[in-house]
Amino acid sequence: ETGVTQSPTHLIKTRGQQVTLRCSSQSGHNTVSWYQQALGQGPQFIFQYYREEENGRGNFPPRFSGLQFPNYSSELNVNALELDDSALYLCASRPGNTGELFFGEGSRLTVL
Amino acid sequence: GQQVMQIPQYQHVQEGEDFTTYCNSSTTLSNIQWYKQRPGGHPVFLIQLVKSGEVKKQKRLTFQFGEAKKNSSLHITATQTTDVGTYFCAGGDMEYGNKLVFGAGTILRVKS
């Protein structure tokens, strides 16, 4: 139990739709990172938020966007869904920019 | 951009044999972390290395960080069936908000 909760746990969308995934970070953690993990692959870094500001981004197109709220919870939004967006989306939090990442159980997105 | 390569992709060992996975970064790292992910689970933090040439041990697991801070290894002595899972390294670069870039992972299977 990491104290990081994600919702929804599973969802199915069709191509072209939009999706919002949510993450509640562990208490006291002001840094949230989002990762995409395709089946059999390592987690791919999408972006990171520190105190409500994006302070790192991976090689994902602009249709992947996010927010961090004053309570440090976070959202990942993906527009114009494509089939290749099907993956497990992992949220991870930590206190500050160093130290271990505490992962949630993930949101499994299937795009048909 | 920063890339982290990990080998081997897959290893199947007899219980009691040793196991090693290697990690190489395209850039000098500020730190490296190791995670373990069980099938159907999320990555769980094992350790963080920060200093050049650092070696840390956790029971049967030995972690090393290279002198140039661009490579790392995880060695498991006398594997057990409980060691089964995927082992990921993740390289951190403080210049980029210490975003952690994961390798593709090494899948370990243990035959009893």
Coordinates of N, CA and C in Angstrom, one line a residue:
Chain A
E1 N 0.9 -1.2 0.0 CA 0.0 0.0 0.0 C 0.9 1.2 0.0
T2 N 0.8 2.0 -1.1 CA 1.7 3.1 -1.2 C 1.1 4.4 -0.8
G3 N -0.2 4.4 -0.7 CA -0.9 5.7 -0.4 C -1.2 6.5 -1.7
V4 N -0.9 6.0 -2.8 CA -1.2 6.6 -4.1 C -2.4 5.9 -4.7
T5 N -3.4 6.7 -5.0 CA -4.6 6.0 -5.6 C -4.9 6.6 -6.9
Q6 N -5.3 5.8 -7.8 CA -5.6 6.2 -9.2 C -7.0 5.7 -9.6
S7 N -7.7 6.5 -10.4 CA -9.0 6.2 -10.9 C -9.2 6.7 -12.3
P8 N -9.9 6.0 -13.1 CA -10.5 4.7 -12.8 C -9.4 3.6 -13.0
T9 N -9.7 2.4 -12.6 CA -8.7 1.3 -12.7 C -8.7 0.7 -14.1
H10 N -9.9 0.7 -14.7 CA -9.9 0.2 -16.1 C -10.9 1.1 -16.8
L11 N -10.6 1.3 -18.1 CA -11.6 2.0 -19.0 C -11.4 1.6 -20.4
I12 N -12.4 1.7 -21.2 CA -12.4 1.4 -22.6 C -12.9 2.7 -23.4
K13 N -12.1 3.1 -24.3 CA -12.5 4.3 -25.1 C -12.4 3.9 -26.6
T14 N -12.9 4.7 -27.5 CA -12.7 4.5 -28.9 C -11.8 5.6 -29.5
R15 N -11.3 5.3 -30.6 CA -10.4 6.3 -31.3 C -11.0 7.6 -31.4
G16 N -10.2 8.7 -31.2 CA -10.7 10.0 -31.3 C -11.3 10.6 -30.0
Q17 N -11.6 9.7 -29.1 CA -12.2 10.3 -27.8 C -11.1 10.8 -26.9
Q18 N -11.6 11.4 -25.8 CA -10.7 12.0 -24.9 C -10.9 11.3 -23.5
V19 N -9.8 11.3 -22.7 CA -9.9 10.6 -21.5 C -9.1 11.4 -20.4
T20 N -9.7 11.4 -19.2 CA -9.0 12.0 -18.0 C -8.8 10.9 -17.0
L21 N -7.5 10.8 -16.6 CA -7.2 9.9 -15.5 C -6.8 10.7 -14.3
R22 N -7.1 10.2 -13.1 CA -6.9 10.9 -11.9 C -6.0 10.2 -10.9
C23 N -5.3 11.0 -10.1 CA -4.3 10.4 -9.2 C -4.3 11.2 -7.9
S24 N -4.4 10.5 -6.8 CA -4.3 11.2 -5.5 C -3.0 10.7 -4.9
S25 N -2.1 11.7 -4.7 CA -0.8 11.3 -4.2 C -0.7 11.1 -2.7
Q26 N 0.3 10.5 -2.3 CA 0.5 10.2 -0.9 C 0.6 11.6 -0.1
S27 N 0.1 11.6 1.1 CA 0.1 12.8 1.9 C 1.5 13.4 2.0
G28 N 1.7 14.7 1.8 CA 3.0 15.3 1.9 C 3.9 15.2 0.7
H29 N 3.4 14.6 -0.3 CA 4.2 14.4 -1.6 C 3.8 15.5 -2.6
N30 N 4.7 16.4 -2.9 CA 4.4 17.5 -3.8 C 4.9 17.3 -5.2
T31 N 5.4 16.2 -5.5 CA 5.9 15.8 -6.9 C 5.1 14.6 -7.4
V32 N 4.5 14.8 -8.6 CA 3.8 13.7 -9.2 C 4.3 13.5 -10.6
S33 N 4.5 12.2 -10.9 CA 5.0 11.9 -12.3 C 4.0 10.9 -12.9
W34 N 3.8 11.0 -14.2 CA 3.0 10.1 -14.9 C 3.8 9.3 -15.9
Y35 N 3.5 8.0 -16.0 CA 4.2 7.1 -16.9 C 3.2 6.3 -17.7
Q36 N 3.6 5.9 -18.9 CA 2.8 5.0 -19.8 C 3.6 3.7 -19.9
Q37 N 2.9 2.6 -19.6 CA 3.6 1.3 -19.6 C 2.8 0.4 -20.6
A38 N 3.3 0.2 -21.8 CA 2.7 -0.7 -22.7 C 3.0 -2.1 -22.3
L39 N 2.3 -3.1 -22.7 CA 2.4 -4.5 -22.3 C 3.8 -4.9 -22.7
G40 N 4.5 -5.5 -21.6 CA 5.9 -6.0 -21.8 C 7.0 -5.0 -22.0
Q41 N 6.6 -3.7 -21.7 CA 7.6 -2.6 -21.8 C 7.9 -2.0 -20.4
G42 N 8.9 -1.1 -20.4 CA 9.2 -0.4 -19.2 C 8.3 0.9 -19.2
P43 N 8.1 1.4 -18.0 CA 7.3 2.7 -17.9 C 8.0 3.8 -18.7
Q44 N 7.3 4.5 -19.5 CA 7.8 5.6 -20.3 C 7.3 6.9 -19.7
F45 N 8.3 7.8 -19.4 CA 8.0 9.0 -18.7 C 7.2 10.0 -19.6
I46 N 6.1 10.4 -19.0 CA 5.2 11.4 -19.8 C 5.5 12.8 -19.3
F47 N 5.3 13.1 -18.1 CA 5.7 14.4 -17.5 C 5.7 14.3 -16.0
Q48 N 6.2 15.4 -15.4 CA 6.3 15.5 -13.9 C 5.8 16.8 -13.5
Y49 N 5.1 16.9 -12.4 CA 4.7 18.2 -11.8 C 5.3 18.3 -10.4
Y50 N 5.8 19.5 -10.1 CA 6.3 19.8 -8.8 C 5.6 21.1 -8.4
R51 N 4.9 21.0 -7.3 CA 4.2 22.2 -6.8 C 3.4 22.9 -7.8
E52 N 2.6 22.2 -8.6 CA 1.6 22.6 -9.6 C 2.3 23.1 -10.9
E53 N 3.6 23.0 -11.0 CA 4.2 23.4 -12.3 C 4.9 22.2 -12.9
E54 N 4.7 22.1 -14.3 CA 5.4 21.0 -15.0 C 6.9 21.3 -15.0
N55 N 7.7 20.3 -14.5 CA 9.1 20.6 -14.5 C 9.9 19.4 -15.2
G56 N 9.2 18.7 -16.1 CA 9.9 17.7 -16.9 C 8.9 17.1 -17.8
R57 N 9.3 16.8 -19.0 CA 8.4 16.2 -20.0 C 9.2 15.2 -20.8
G58 N 8.5 14.1 -21.1 CA 9.1 13.1 -22.0 C 8.7 13.3 -23.4
N59 N 9.0 12.3 -24.3 CA 8.7 12.5 -25.7 C 7.2 12.1 -26.1
F60 N 6.3 12.8 -25.5 CA 4.9 12.6 -25.8 C 4.3 13.8 -26.5
P61 N 3.4 13.6 -27.4 CA 2.8 14.8 -28.1 C 2.0 15.7 -27.2
P62 N 1.7 16.9 -27.7 CA 0.9 17.8 -26.8 C -0.5 17.3 -26.5
R63 N -1.0 16.3 -27.2 CA -2.4 15.9 -26.8 C -2.4 15.2 -25.5
F64 N -1.2 14.9 -24.9 CA -1.0 14.4 -23.6 C -0.8 15.7 -22.7
S65 N -1.7 16.0 -21.8 CA -1.5 17.1 -21.0 C -1.9 16.8 -19.5
G66 N -1.5 17.6 -18.6 CA -1.8 17.3 -17.2 C -2.0 18.5 -16.4
L67 N -2.3 18.3 -15.1 CA -2.6 19.3 -14.1 C -2.2 18.7 -12.8
Q68 N -1.7 19.6 -11.9 CA -1.5 19.3 -10.5 C -2.3 20.3 -9.7
F69 N -3.0 19.9 -8.8 CA -3.9 20.8 -8.0 C -3.2 21.2 -6.7
P70 N -3.7 22.2 -6.0 CA -3.1 22.7 -4.8 C -2.9 21.6 -3.7
N71 N -3.8 20.6 -3.7 CA -3.6 19.5 -2.8 C -2.7 18.4 -3.3
Y72 N -2.0 18.7 -4.4 CA -1.0 17.9 -5.1 C -1.6 16.7 -5.8
S73 N -2.9 16.5 -5.8 CA -3.5 15.5 -6.7 C -3.3 15.9 -8.1
S74 N -3.5 15.0 -9.0 CA -3.1 15.3 -10.4 C -4.1 14.6 -11.4
E75 N -4.1 15.2 -12.6 CA -4.8 14.6 -13.7 C -3.9 14.4 -14.9
L76 N -4.2 13.4 -15.7 CA -3.6 13.2 -17.0 C -4.7 13.2 -18.0
N77 N -4.6 14.1 -19.0 CA -5.6 14.2 -20.1 C -5.0 13.8 -21.4
V78 N -5.7 12.9 -22.1 CA -5.3 12.5 -23.4 C -6.4 12.8 -24.4
N79 N -6.1 13.6 -25.4 CA -7.1 14.0 -26.4 C -6.8 13.1 -27.7
A80 N -7.9 13.1 -28.5 CA -7.8 12.4 -29.8 C -7.1 11.0 -29.7
L81 N -7.7 10.2 -28.9 CA -7.1 8.9 -28.6 C -6.7 8.1 -29.8
E82 N -5.6 7.4 -29.8 CA -5.2 6.5 -30.8 C -5.1 5.1 -30.3
L83 N -5.1 4.1 -31.2 CA -5.0 2.7 -30.7 C -3.8 2.5 -29.9
D84 N -2.6 3.1 -30.3 CA -1.4 2.9 -29.6 C -1.4 3.5 -28.2
D85 N -2.4 4.3 -27.8 CA -2.5 4.8 -26.5 C -2.9 3.8 -25.5
S86 N -3.3 2.6 -26.0 CA -3.7 1.5 -25.1 C -2.5 1.1 -24.2
A87 N -2.7 1.2 -22.9 CA -1.5 0.9 -22.0 C -2.0 1.1 -20.6
L88 N -1.1 0.7 -19.7 CA -1.3 1.0 -18.2 C -0.7 2.4 -17.9
Y89 N -1.4 3.2 -17.4 CA -1.0 4.6 -17.0 C -0.7 4.6 -15.5
L90 N 0.5 4.9 -15.2 CA 1.0 4.9 -13.8 C 1.2 6.3 -13.3
C91 N 0.8 6.5 -12.1 CA 1.0 7.8 -11.4 C 2.0 7.4 -10.3
A92 N 2.9 8.3 -10.0 CA 3.9 8.1 -8.9 C 4.1 9.4 -8.2
S93 N 4.2 9.4 -6.9 CA 4.5 10.6 -6.2 C 5.7 10.4 -5.3
R94 N 6.2 11.6 -4.9 CA 7.3 11.6 -4.0 C 7.5 13.0 -3.3
P95 N 8.1 13.0 -2.2 CA 8.2 14.3 -1.5 C 9.4 15.1 -2.1
G96 N 9.2 16.0 -3.0 CA 10.3 16.8 -3.6 C 10.8 16.1 -4.8
N97 N 12.0 16.5 -5.3 CA 12.5 16.0 -6.6 C 13.5 14.8 -6.4
T98 N 13.7 14.3 -5.2 CA 14.6 13.2 -5.0 C 13.9 12.1 -4.3
G99 N 14.5 11.0 -4.3 CA 14.0 9.8 -3.5 C 13.1 8.9 -4.3
E100 N 12.6 7.9 -3.7 CA 11.9 6.9 -4.4 C 10.5 7.4 -4.8
L101 N 10.1 6.8 -5.9 CA 8.7 7.0 -6.4 C 7.8 6.0 -5.8
F102 N 6.6 6.5 -5.4 CA 5.6 5.6 -4.8 C 4.5 5.5 -5.9
F103 N 4.4 4.3 -6.5 CA 3.4 4.2 -7.6 C 2.0 3.8 -7.1
G104 N 1.0 4.2 -7.9 CA -0.3 3.7 -7.7 C -0.5 2.4 -8.5
E105 N -1.7 1.9 -8.4 CA -1.9 0.6 -9.1 C -2.1 0.7 -10.6
G106 N -2.3 2.0 -11.0 CA -2.4 2.2 -12.4 C -3.9 2.3 -13.0
S107 N -4.0 2.9 -14.1 CA -5.3 2.9 -14.8 C -5.0 2.2 -16.2
R108 N -5.7 1.1 -16.4 CA -5.5 0.4 -17.7 C -6.5 0.9 -18.7
L109 N -6.0 1.5 -19.8 CA -6.8 2.1 -20.8 C -6.7 1.3 -22.1
T110 N -7.9 0.9 -22.6 CA -8.0 0.2 -23.9 C -8.7 1.1 -24.9
V111 N -8.0 1.3 -26.0 CA -8.6 2.1 -27.1 C -9.0 1.2 -28.2
L112 N -10.3 1.3 -28.6 CA -10.7 0.4 -29.7 C -11.0 1.2 -31.0
Chain B
G1 N 17.6 13.0 -26.4 CA 17.2 12.9 -25.0 C 17.8 11.8 -24.3
Q2 N 17.6 11.8 -23.0 CA 18.2 10.8 -22.2 C 17.6 9.4 -22.5
Q3 N 18.5 8.4 -22.6 CA 18.0 7.0 -22.9 C 18.7 6.1 -21.9
V4 N 17.9 5.1 -21.4 CA 18.4 4.1 -20.5 C 18.2 2.7 -21.1
M5 N 19.3 2.0 -21.3 CA 19.2 0.7 -21.9 C 19.5 -0.4 -20.8
Q6 N 18.8 -1.5 -20.9 CA 18.9 -2.5 -19.9 C 19.0 -3.9 -20.6
I7 N 20.0 -4.7 -20.1 CA 20.1 -6.0 -20.6 C 20.4 -7.0 -19.5
P8 N 20.0 -8.3 -19.7 CA 19.3 -8.8 -20.8 C 17.8 -8.5 -20.7
Q9 N 17.1 -8.8 -21.8 CA 15.7 -8.5 -21.8 C 15.0 -9.6 -20.9
Y10 N 15.5 -10.7 -20.9 CA 14.9 -11.9 -20.2 C 15.9 -12.9 -19.7
Q11 N 15.7 -13.4 -18.5 CA 16.6 -14.5 -18.1 C 15.8 -15.5 -17.3
H12 N 16.1 -16.7 -17.6 CA 15.4 -17.9 -16.9 C 16.5 -18.7 -16.2
V13 N 16.5 -18.7 -14.9 CA 17.5 -19.4 -14.1 C 16.9 -20.5 -13.3
Q14 N 17.8 -21.4 -12.9 CA 17.4 -22.5 -12.0 C 17.5 -21.9 -10.6
E15 N 16.6 -22.3 -9.7 CA 16.6 -21.8 -8.3 C 18.0 -22.1 -7.7
G16 N 18.6 -21.1 -7.1 CA 19.9 -21.2 -6.5 C 21.0 -20.6 -7.3
E17 N 20.7 -20.4 -8.6 CA 21.7 -19.8 -9.5 C 21.7 -18.2 -9.3
D18 N 22.8 -17.6 -9.7 CA 22.8 -16.1 -9.6 C 22.2 -15.5 -10.8
F19 N 21.9 -14.2 -10.7 CA 21.3 -13.4 -11.7 C 21.9 -12.0 -11.7
T20 N 22.1 -11.5 -12.9 CA 22.6 -10.1 -13.0 C 21.9 -9.4 -14.1
T21 N 21.5 -8.1 -13.9 CA 21.0 -7.3 -14.9 C 21.8 -6.0 -15.0
Y22 N 22.0 -5.5 -16.2 CA 22.9 -4.3 -16.4 C 22.1 -3.2 -17.0
C23 N 22.5 -2.0 -16.6 CA 21.8 -0.8 -17.0 C 22.8 0.2 -17.5
N24 N 22.6 0.9 -18.7 CA 23.5 1.9 -19.3 C 22.7 3.1 -19.7
S25 N 23.2 4.3 -19.3 CA 22.6 5.5 -19.7 C 23.4 6.2 -20.7
S26 N 22.6 7.0 -21.6 CA 23.3 7.7 -22.6 C 23.9 9.0 -22.1
T27 N 23.5 9.4 -20.9 CA 24.0 10.6 -20.3 C 24.5 10.3 -18.8
T28 N 25.3 11.2 -18.3 CA 25.7 11.0 -16.9 C 24.5 11.3 -16.0
L29 N 24.3 10.4 -15.0 CA 23.2 10.5 -14.1 C 23.5 11.2 -12.8
S30 N 22.5 11.7 -12.2 CA 22.6 12.3 -10.8 C 22.4 11.1 -9.9
N31 N 21.5 10.2 -10.2 CA 21.3 9.1 -9.3 C 20.6 8.0 -10.2
I32 N 20.6 6.8 -9.6 CA 19.9 5.7 -10.3 C 19.1 4.9 -9.3
Q33 N 17.9 4.5 -9.7 CA 17.1 3.8 -8.8 C 16.8 2.4 -9.4
W34 N 16.4 1.5 -8.6 CA 16.0 0.1 -9.1 C 14.6 -0.2 -8.5
Y35 N 13.8 -0.8 -9.4 CA 12.5 -1.2 -9.0 C 12.2 -2.6 -9.4
K36 N 11.3 -3.2 -8.7 CA 10.8 -4.6 -9.1 C 9.3 -4.5 -9.3
Q37 N 8.9 -5.2 -10.4 CA 7.5 -5.2 -10.7 C 7.0 -6.7 -10.8
R38 N 6.1 -7.1 -10.0 CA 5.6 -8.4 -10.1 C 4.5 -8.4 -11.2
P39 N 4.3 -9.6 -11.8 CA 3.2 -9.7 -12.9 C 1.9 -9.1 -12.4
G40 N 1.3 -8.2 -13.1 CA 0.0 -7.6 -12.7 C 0.1 -6.5 -11.7
G41 N 1.3 -6.2 -11.2 CA 1.5 -5.2 -10.2 C 2.1 -3.9 -10.7
H42 N 2.5 -3.1 -9.8 CA 3.1 -1.8 -10.1 C 4.6 -1.9 -9.6
P43 N 5.4 -1.0 -10.2 CA 6.8 -1.0 -9.8 C 7.0 -0.6 -8.3
V44 N 7.9 -1.4 -7.6 CA 8.1 -1.1 -6.2 C 9.6 -0.8 -6.0
F45 N 9.9 0.3 -5.3 CA 11.2 0.8 -5.1 C 12.1 -0.3 -4.4
L46 N 13.3 -0.4 -4.9 CA 14.3 -1.3 -4.2 C 15.3 -0.4 -3.5
I47 N 16.0 0.4 -4.3 CA 17.1 1.2 -3.8 C 17.4 2.4 -4.7
Q48 N 18.2 3.3 -4.1 CA 18.7 4.4 -4.9 C 20.2 4.5 -4.6
L49 N 21.0 4.8 -5.7 CA 22.4 5.0 -5.6 C 22.7 6.4 -6.1
V50 N 23.6 7.1 -5.4 CA 23.9 8.5 -5.8 C 25.3 8.7 -6.0
K51 N 26.2 8.0 -5.3 CA 27.6 8.3 -5.4 C 28.3 7.5 -6.5
S52 N 29.3 8.1 -7.2 CA 30.1 7.4 -8.1 C 30.8 6.2 -7.5
G53 N 30.7 5.0 -8.1 CA 31.3 3.8 -7.6 C 30.6 3.2 -6.4
E54 N 29.4 3.7 -6.1 CA 28.7 3.2 -4.9 C 28.3 1.7 -5.0
V55 N 28.4 1.0 -3.9 CA 27.9 -0.4 -3.9 C 27.0 -0.5 -2.6
K56 N 25.8 -1.0 -2.8 CA 24.9 -1.3 -1.7 C 24.4 -2.7 -1.7
K57 N 24.1 -3.2 -0.6 CA 23.6 -4.6 -0.5 C 22.3 -4.6 0.3
Q58 N 21.4 -5.5 -0.2 CA 20.2 -5.8 0.6 C 20.1 -7.3 0.6
K59 N 20.5 -7.9 1.6 CA 20.5 -9.4 1.8 C 21.2 -10.0 0.5
R60 N 20.4 -10.7 -0.3 CA 21.1 -11.4 -1.5 C 21.2 -10.4 -2.7
L61 N 20.8 -9.2 -2.6 CA 20.8 -8.3 -3.7 C 22.0 -7.3 -3.5
T62 N 22.8 -7.2 -4.6 CA 23.9 -6.2 -4.6 C 23.7 -5.2 -5.8
F63 N 23.8 -4.0 -5.5 CA 23.6 -2.9 -6.5 C 24.9 -2.1 -6.6
Q64 N 25.3 -1.8 -7.9 CA 26.5 -1.0 -8.1 C 26.1 0.2 -9.0
F65 N 26.8 1.3 -8.8 CA 26.8 2.4 -9.6 C 28.1 2.7 -10.2
G66 N 28.3 2.8 -11.5 CA 29.6 2.9 -12.1 C 30.3 4.2 -11.7
E67 N 31.6 4.2 -12.0 CA 32.5 5.3 -11.6 C 32.1 6.6 -12.4
A68 N 31.7 6.4 -13.7 CA 31.3 7.5 -14.5 C 29.8 7.9 -14.3
K69 N 29.1 7.2 -13.4 CA 27.7 7.4 -13.2 C 26.9 7.4 -14.4
K70 N 27.2 6.4 -15.3 CA 26.4 6.1 -16.5 C 25.9 4.7 -16.6
N71 N 26.4 3.9 -15.7 CA 25.9 2.5 -15.7 C 25.7 1.9 -14.3
S72 N 25.0 0.9 -14.2 CA 24.7 0.3 -12.9 C 24.3 -1.2 -13.1
S73 N 24.4 -2.0 -12.1 CA 24.0 -3.4 -12.1 C 23.3 -3.8 -10.9
L74 N 22.5 -4.8 -11.0 CA 21.9 -5.5 -9.9 C 22.2 -7.0 -10.0
H75 N 22.8 -7.5 -8.9 CA 23.1 -8.9 -8.9 C 22.4 -9.6 -7.7
I76 N 21.7 -10.7 -8.1 CA 21.0 -11.5 -7.0 C 21.8 -12.8 -6.9
T77 N 22.2 -13.1 -5.7 CA 22.9 -14.3 -5.4 C 21.8 -15.4 -4.9
A78 N 22.1 -16.6 -5.5 CA 21.2 -17.7 -5.1 C 19.7 -17.4 -5.2
T79 N 19.3 -17.2 -6.4 CA 17.9 -16.8 -6.6 C 16.9 -17.8 -6.0
Q80 N 15.7 -17.2 -5.6 CA 14.6 -17.9 -5.1 C 13.4 -17.7 -5.9
T81 N 12.4 -18.5 -5.8 CA 11.2 -18.3 -6.6 C 10.5 -17.0 -6.3
T82 N 10.7 -16.4 -5.1 CA 10.1 -15.1 -4.7 C 10.8 -14.0 -5.5
D83 N 11.9 -14.2 -6.1 CA 12.6 -13.2 -6.9 C 12.0 -12.9 -8.2
V84 N 11.1 -13.8 -8.6 CA 10.4 -13.7 -9.9 C 9.8 -12.3 -10.1
G85 N 10.0 -11.7 -11.3 CA 9.4 -10.4 -11.6 C 10.3 -9.7 -12.7
T86 N 9.9 -8.5 -12.9 CA 10.7 -7.6 -13.8 C 11.5 -6.6 -13.0
Y87 N 12.7 -6.5 -13.3 CA 13.6 -5.5 -12.6 C 13.9 -4.4 -13.5
F88 N 13.6 -3.2 -13.1 CA 13.8 -2.0 -13.8 C 14.9 -1.1 -13.2
C89 N 15.8 -0.5 -14.0 CA 16.6 0.6 -13.5 C 15.9 1.9 -14.0
A90 N 16.1 3.0 -13.2 CA 15.6 4.3 -13.6 C 16.6 5.3 -13.3
G91 N 17.0 6.1 -14.4 CA 18.1 7.1 -14.2 C 17.5 8.4 -14.0
G92 N 18.1 9.1 -13.0 CA 17.6 10.5 -12.7 C 18.6 11.5 -13.1
D93 N 18.2 12.7 -13.6 CA 19.0 13.8 -14.0 C 18.5 15.0 -13.3
M94 N 19.3 15.6 -12.4 CA 18.8 16.7 -11.6 C 18.6 18.0 -12.5
E95 N 19.3 17.9 -13.7 CA 19.2 19.1 -14.6 C 17.8 19.2 -15.2
Y96 N 17.1 18.1 -15.2 CA 15.8 18.1 -15.7 C 14.7 17.7 -14.7
G97 N 14.8 18.4 -13.5 CA 13.9 18.1 -12.4 C 14.0 16.7 -11.9
N98 N 15.1 16.1 -12.1 CA 15.3 14.7 -11.6 C 14.2 13.8 -12.1
K99 N 13.8 14.0 -13.4 CA 12.8 13.0 -13.9 C 13.5 11.7 -14.0
L100 N 12.8 10.7 -13.7 CA 13.4 9.3 -13.8 C 13.0 8.6 -15.1
V101 N 14.0 8.2 -15.8 CA 13.8 7.5 -17.1 C 14.1 6.1 -16.9
F102 N 13.1 5.2 -17.2 CA 13.2 3.8 -16.9 C 13.8 3.1 -18.1
G103 N 14.6 2.0 -17.8 CA 15.0 1.1 -18.8 C 13.8 0.2 -19.1
A104 N 14.0 -0.7 -20.1 CA 12.9 -1.6 -20.6 C 12.7 -2.8 -19.6
G105 N 13.6 -3.0 -18.7 CA 13.5 -4.0 -17.7 C 14.1 -5.4 -18.1
T106 N 14.4 -6.2 -17.1 CA 14.8 -7.5 -17.3 C 13.8 -8.4 -16.6
I107 N 13.2 -9.4 -17.3 CA 12.3 -10.3 -16.8 C 13.0 -11.5 -16.2
L108 N 12.8 -11.8 -14.9 CA 13.5 -12.9 -14.3 C 12.5 -14.0 -14.0
R109 N 12.8 -15.2 -14.5 CA 12.0 -16.4 -14.2 C 12.9 -17.3 -13.5
V110 N 12.4 -18.0 -12.5 CA 13.2 -18.9 -11.7 C 12.5 -20.3 -11.7
K111 N 13.2 -21.3 -12.1 CA 12.8 -22.7 -12.1 C 13.1 -23.3 -10.8
S112 N 12.1 -24.0 -10.2 CA 12.4 -24.6 -8.9 C 12.6 -26.1 -9.1

